């Protein structure tokens, strides 16, 4: 992050967090010294409480034109996208499987058009929808008690590799 700050003349590296909800991905960006701009189709009071109103934009993360404008304005170093996972989870909803849309392919196509590095995050149940280069991260790799595996699919020229020390 320090190198990026120098390259950007002191500007804090910033990422756009699509489908931000309460801001889990944005918290990770903050912990490494960056800033983020959360985007969601619904008000996210927890996100706003954590990161401030100036760091949240209310619009559908699939609105390509608004997203292009936001990327031009914010000049992020990348985009983080966490499309809804309900369609891929093994959890049932009142005994029924989820009817939530499966948006990973649409999100991937949209992000590829932006021309910036990106990561798509989703649950392990989405593996069949993720690209082959997706890596699986788990909480204990980072000293956390929670396992909750998550898939991270890089794109836009970004490559991810899990260091042997984390395995």
mmCIF file of C-alpha atoms in Angstrom:
data_model
loop_
_atom_site.group_PDB
_atom_site.id
_atom_site.type_symbol
_atom_site.label_atom_id
_atom_site.label_comp_id
_atom_site.label_asym_id
_atom_site.label_seq_id
_atom_site.Cartn_x
_atom_site.Cartn_y
_atom_site.Cartn_z
ATOM 1 C CA UNK A 1 0.000 0.000 0.000
ATOM 2 C CA UNK A 2 2.859 2.400 0.799
ATOM 3 C CA UNK A 3 4.327 1.882 -2.663
ATOM 4 C CA UNK A 4 0.938 2.537 -4.254
ATOM 5 C CA UNK A 5 0.598 5.741 -2.209
ATOM 6 C CA UNK A 6 3.955 6.929 -3.508
ATOM 7 C CA UNK A 7 3.035 6.040 -7.077
ATOM 8 C CA UNK A 8 -0.261 7.899 -6.675
ATOM 9 C CA UNK A 9 1.415 10.990 -5.155
ATOM 10 C CA UNK A 10 0.103 10.331 -1.679
ATOM 11 C CA UNK A 11 -3.428 9.385 -2.686
ATOM 12 C CA UNK A 12 -4.758 6.492 -0.601
ATOM 13 C CA UNK A 13 -5.349 3.416 -2.794
ATOM 14 C CA UNK A 14 -9.073 2.859 -3.196
ATOM 15 C CA UNK A 15 -11.270 -0.073 -4.196
ATOM 16 C CA UNK A 16 -14.924 -0.190 -5.170
ATOM 17 C CA UNK A 17 -16.903 -2.757 -3.159
ATOM 18 C CA UNK A 18 -19.935 -3.991 -5.144
ATOM 19 C CA UNK A 19 -22.824 -5.671 -3.301
ATOM 20 C CA UNK A 20 -21.148 -4.237 -0.181
ATOM 21 C CA UNK A 21 -23.803 -5.067 2.460
ATOM 22 C CA UNK A 22 -22.208 -4.339 5.874
ATOM 23 C CA UNK A 23 -18.719 -3.951 4.402
ATOM 24 C CA UNK A 24 -16.710 -7.106 5.053
ATOM 25 C CA UNK A 25 -14.557 -6.614 1.956
ATOM 26 C CA UNK A 26 -14.190 -2.901 2.658
ATOM 27 C CA UNK A 27 -12.985 -3.705 6.175
ATOM 28 C CA UNK A 28 -10.215 -5.825 4.652
ATOM 29 C CA UNK A 29 -9.227 -2.920 2.411
ATOM 30 C CA UNK A 30 -9.179 -0.593 5.420
ATOM 31 C CA UNK A 31 -7.002 -3.007 7.427
ATOM 32 C CA UNK A 32 -4.267 -2.845 4.798
ATOM 33 C CA UNK A 33 -4.380 0.954 4.681
ATOM 34 C CA UNK A 34 -6.701 1.512 1.737
ATOM 35 C CA UNK A 35 -10.078 3.156 1.288
ATOM 36 C CA UNK A 36 -13.217 1.860 -0.348
ATOM 37 C CA UNK A 37 -16.474 2.985 -1.898
ATOM 38 C CA UNK A 38 -19.403 0.683 -1.167
ATOM 39 C CA UNK A 39 -22.164 0.142 -3.714
ATOM 40 C CA UNK A 40 -25.443 -1.601 -2.958
ATOM 41 C CA UNK A 41 -29.038 -1.545 -4.223
ATOM 42 C CA UNK A 42 -30.392 -1.098 -0.676
ATOM 43 C CA UNK A 43 -29.485 1.259 2.141
ATOM 44 C CA UNK A 44 -26.718 -0.237 4.259
ATOM 45 C CA UNK A 45 -26.761 1.532 7.640
ATOM 46 C CA UNK A 46 -24.037 -0.718 9.088
ATOM 47 C CA UNK A 47 -21.738 0.103 6.178
ATOM 48 C CA UNK A 48 -22.402 3.806 6.545
ATOM 49 C CA UNK A 49 -21.807 3.633 10.325
ATOM 50 C CA UNK A 50 -18.421 1.961 9.747
ATOM 51 C CA UNK A 51 -17.151 3.917 6.748
ATOM 52 C CA UNK A 52 -19.238 7.119 6.514
ATOM 53 C CA UNK A 53 -21.880 8.400 4.114
ATOM 54 C CA UNK A 54 -19.212 9.716 1.729
ATOM 55 C CA UNK A 55 -18.021 6.121 1.219
ATOM 56 C CA UNK A 56 -21.374 4.660 0.127
ATOM 57 C CA UNK A 57 -23.364 4.960 -3.094
ATOM 58 C CA UNK A 58 -26.907 3.667 -3.448
ATOM 59 C CA UNK A 59 -27.499 2.043 -6.836
ATOM 60 C CA UNK A 60 -27.835 -1.368 -8.435
ATOM 61 C CA UNK A 61 -24.332 -2.854 -8.704
ATOM 62 C CA UNK A 62 -25.345 -4.287 -12.092
ATOM 63 C CA UNK A 63 -26.011 -0.808 -13.564
ATOM 64 C CA UNK A 64 -23.091 -0.767 -15.985
ATOM 65 C CA UNK A 65 -23.311 2.901 -16.936
ATOM 66 C CA UNK A 66 -23.378 4.151 -13.345
ATOM 67 C CA UNK A 67 -20.538 1.805 -12.472
ATOM 68 C CA UNK A 68 -18.445 3.085 -15.397
ATOM 69 C CA UNK A 69 -19.027 6.667 -14.212
ATOM 70 C CA UNK A 70 -18.055 5.733 -10.652
ATOM 71 C CA UNK A 71 -14.838 4.057 -11.864
ATOM 72 C CA UNK A 72 -13.930 7.137 -13.928
ATOM 73 C CA UNK A 73 -14.585 9.430 -10.964
ATOM 74 C CA UNK A 74 -12.930 7.347 -8.208
ATOM 75 C CA UNK A 75 -10.047 5.796 -10.202
ATOM 76 C CA UNK A 76 -9.902 2.656 -8.036
ATOM 77 C CA UNK A 77 -6.968 0.258 -8.041
ATOM 78 C CA UNK A 78 -9.571 -2.497 -8.350
ATOM 79 C CA UNK A 79 -13.125 -3.665 -7.813
ATOM 80 C CA UNK A 80 -14.310 -6.211 -5.253
ATOM 81 C CA UNK A 81 -17.623 -7.890 -6.023
ATOM 82 C CA UNK A 82 -19.602 -10.167 -3.726
ATOM 83 C CA UNK A 83 -22.745 -11.056 -5.687
ATOM 84 C CA UNK A 84 -25.533 -12.653 -3.637
ATOM 85 C CA UNK A 85 -24.520 -16.100 -2.410
ATOM 86 C CA UNK A 86 -27.979 -17.402 -1.485
ATOM 87 C CA UNK A 87 -28.330 -19.208 -4.816
ATOM 88 C CA UNK A 88 -25.215 -21.262 -4.058
ATOM 89 C CA UNK A 89 -25.476 -21.943 -0.356
ATOM 90 C CA UNK A 90 -26.490 -25.269 1.121
ATOM 91 C CA UNK A 91 -28.789 -23.450 3.544
ATOM 92 C CA UNK A 92 -32.507 -23.677 2.854
ATOM 93 C CA UNK A 93 -34.994 -20.870 3.226
ATOM 94 C CA UNK A 94 -38.090 -21.972 5.171
ATOM 95 C CA UNK A 95 -37.361 -25.507 3.936
ATOM 96 C CA UNK A 96 -37.139 -24.447 0.293
ATOM 97 C CA UNK A 97 -34.045 -23.951 -1.842
ATOM 98 C CA UNK A 98 -33.176 -20.344 -2.589
ATOM 99 C CA UNK A 99 -34.707 -18.622 -5.588
ATOM 100 C CA UNK A 100 -32.020 -15.941 -5.528
ATOM 101 C CA UNK A 101 -30.523 -15.090 -8.915
ATOM 102 C CA UNK A 102 -27.117 -16.511 -9.774
ATOM 103 C CA UNK A 103 -25.189 -13.459 -10.913
ATOM 104 C CA UNK A 104 -21.533 -14.527 -11.037
ATOM 105 C CA UNK A 105 -21.293 -14.852 -14.840
ATOM 106 C CA UNK A 106 -23.051 -11.516 -15.396
ATOM 107 C CA UNK A 107 -20.838 -9.788 -12.827
ATOM 108 C CA UNK A 108 -17.678 -11.280 -14.382
ATOM 109 C CA UNK A 109 -18.651 -10.033 -17.847
ATOM 110 C CA UNK A 110 -19.478 -6.562 -16.517
ATOM 111 C CA UNK A 111 -16.210 -6.279 -14.577
ATOM 112 C CA UNK A 112 -14.128 -7.455 -17.549
ATOM 113 C CA UNK A 113 -15.580 -4.567 -19.566
ATOM 114 C CA UNK A 114 -14.322 -2.022 -17.002
ATOM 115 C CA UNK A 115 -10.659 -2.718 -17.687
ATOM 116 C CA UNK A 116 -9.572 -2.643 -14.016
ATOM 117 C CA UNK A 117 -8.360 -5.503 -11.816
ATOM 118 C CA UNK A 118 -11.149 -7.245 -9.927
ATOM 119 C CA UNK A 119 -11.962 -10.039 -7.501
ATOM 120 C CA UNK A 120 -15.289 -11.859 -7.342
ATOM 121 C CA UNK A 121 -15.957 -13.387 -3.905
ATOM 122 C CA UNK A 122 -18.522 -16.080 -3.148
ATOM 123 C CA UNK A 123 -19.222 -19.186 -1.082
ATOM 124 C CA UNK A 124 -17.694 -22.618 -1.713
ATOM 125 C CA UNK A 125 -21.014 -23.811 -3.175
ATOM 126 C CA UNK A 126 -20.449 -21.484 -6.140
ATOM 127 C CA UNK A 127 -17.324 -23.344 -7.312
ATOM 128 C CA UNK A 128 -19.000 -24.575 -10.519
ATOM 129 C CA UNK A 129 -19.712 -20.948 -11.492
ATOM 130 C CA UNK A 130 -16.261 -19.586 -10.658
ATOM 131 C CA UNK A 131 -13.289 -19.556 -13.009
ATOM 132 C CA UNK A 132 -10.655 -22.279 -12.642
ATOM 133 C CA UNK A 133 -8.152 -19.809 -11.162
ATOM 134 C CA UNK A 134 -10.396 -19.038 -8.172
ATOM 135 C CA UNK A 135 -8.657 -19.683 -4.853
ATOM 136 C CA UNK A 136 -10.283 -20.743 -1.593
ATOM 137 C CA UNK A 137 -9.566 -18.756 1.547
ATOM 138 C CA UNK A 138 -10.563 -19.751 5.083
ATOM 139 C CA UNK A 139 -10.480 -17.805 8.342
ATOM 140 C CA UNK A 140 -7.744 -19.871 10.049
ATOM 141 C CA UNK A 141 -5.344 -18.821 7.267
ATOM 142 C CA UNK A 142 -5.523 -15.352 8.817
ATOM 143 C CA UNK A 143 -5.613 -16.336 12.486
ATOM 144 C CA UNK A 144 -9.418 -16.278 12.737
ATOM 145 C CA UNK A 145 -11.537 -18.847 14.573
ATOM 146 C CA UNK A 146 -14.212 -18.921 11.833
ATOM 147 C CA UNK A 147 -13.648 -21.303 8.922
ATOM 148 C CA UNK A 148 -16.354 -20.144 6.430
ATOM 149 C CA UNK A 149 -14.499 -20.888 3.148
ATOM 150 C CA UNK A 150 -14.751 -18.244 0.457
ATOM 151 C CA UNK A 151 -13.774 -18.431 -3.194
ATOM 152 C CA UNK A 152 -11.879 -15.508 -4.697
ATOM 153 C CA UNK A 153 -11.784 -15.256 -8.480
ATOM 154 C CA UNK A 154 -9.282 -12.768 -9.901
ATOM 155 C CA UNK A 155 -9.734 -10.977 -13.205
ATOM 156 C CA UNK A 156 -8.764 -7.901 -15.177
ATOM 157 C CA UNK A 157 -5.095 -8.880 -15.188
ATOM 158 C CA UNK A 158 -4.969 -9.673 -11.466
ATOM 159 C CA UNK A 159 -3.535 -13.003 -10.338
ATOM 160 C CA UNK A 160 -3.991 -14.539 -6.887
ATOM 161 C CA UNK A 161 -1.778 -17.138 -5.286
ATOM 162 C CA UNK A 162 -1.978 -18.615 -1.793
ATOM 163 C CA UNK A 163 1.397 -18.480 -0.110
ATOM 164 C CA UNK A 164 2.557 -21.829 1.245
ATOM 165 C CA UNK A 165 2.821 -20.272 4.730
ATOM 166 C CA UNK A 166 -0.982 -19.925 4.811
ATOM 167 C CA UNK A 167 -1.692 -23.553 3.977
#
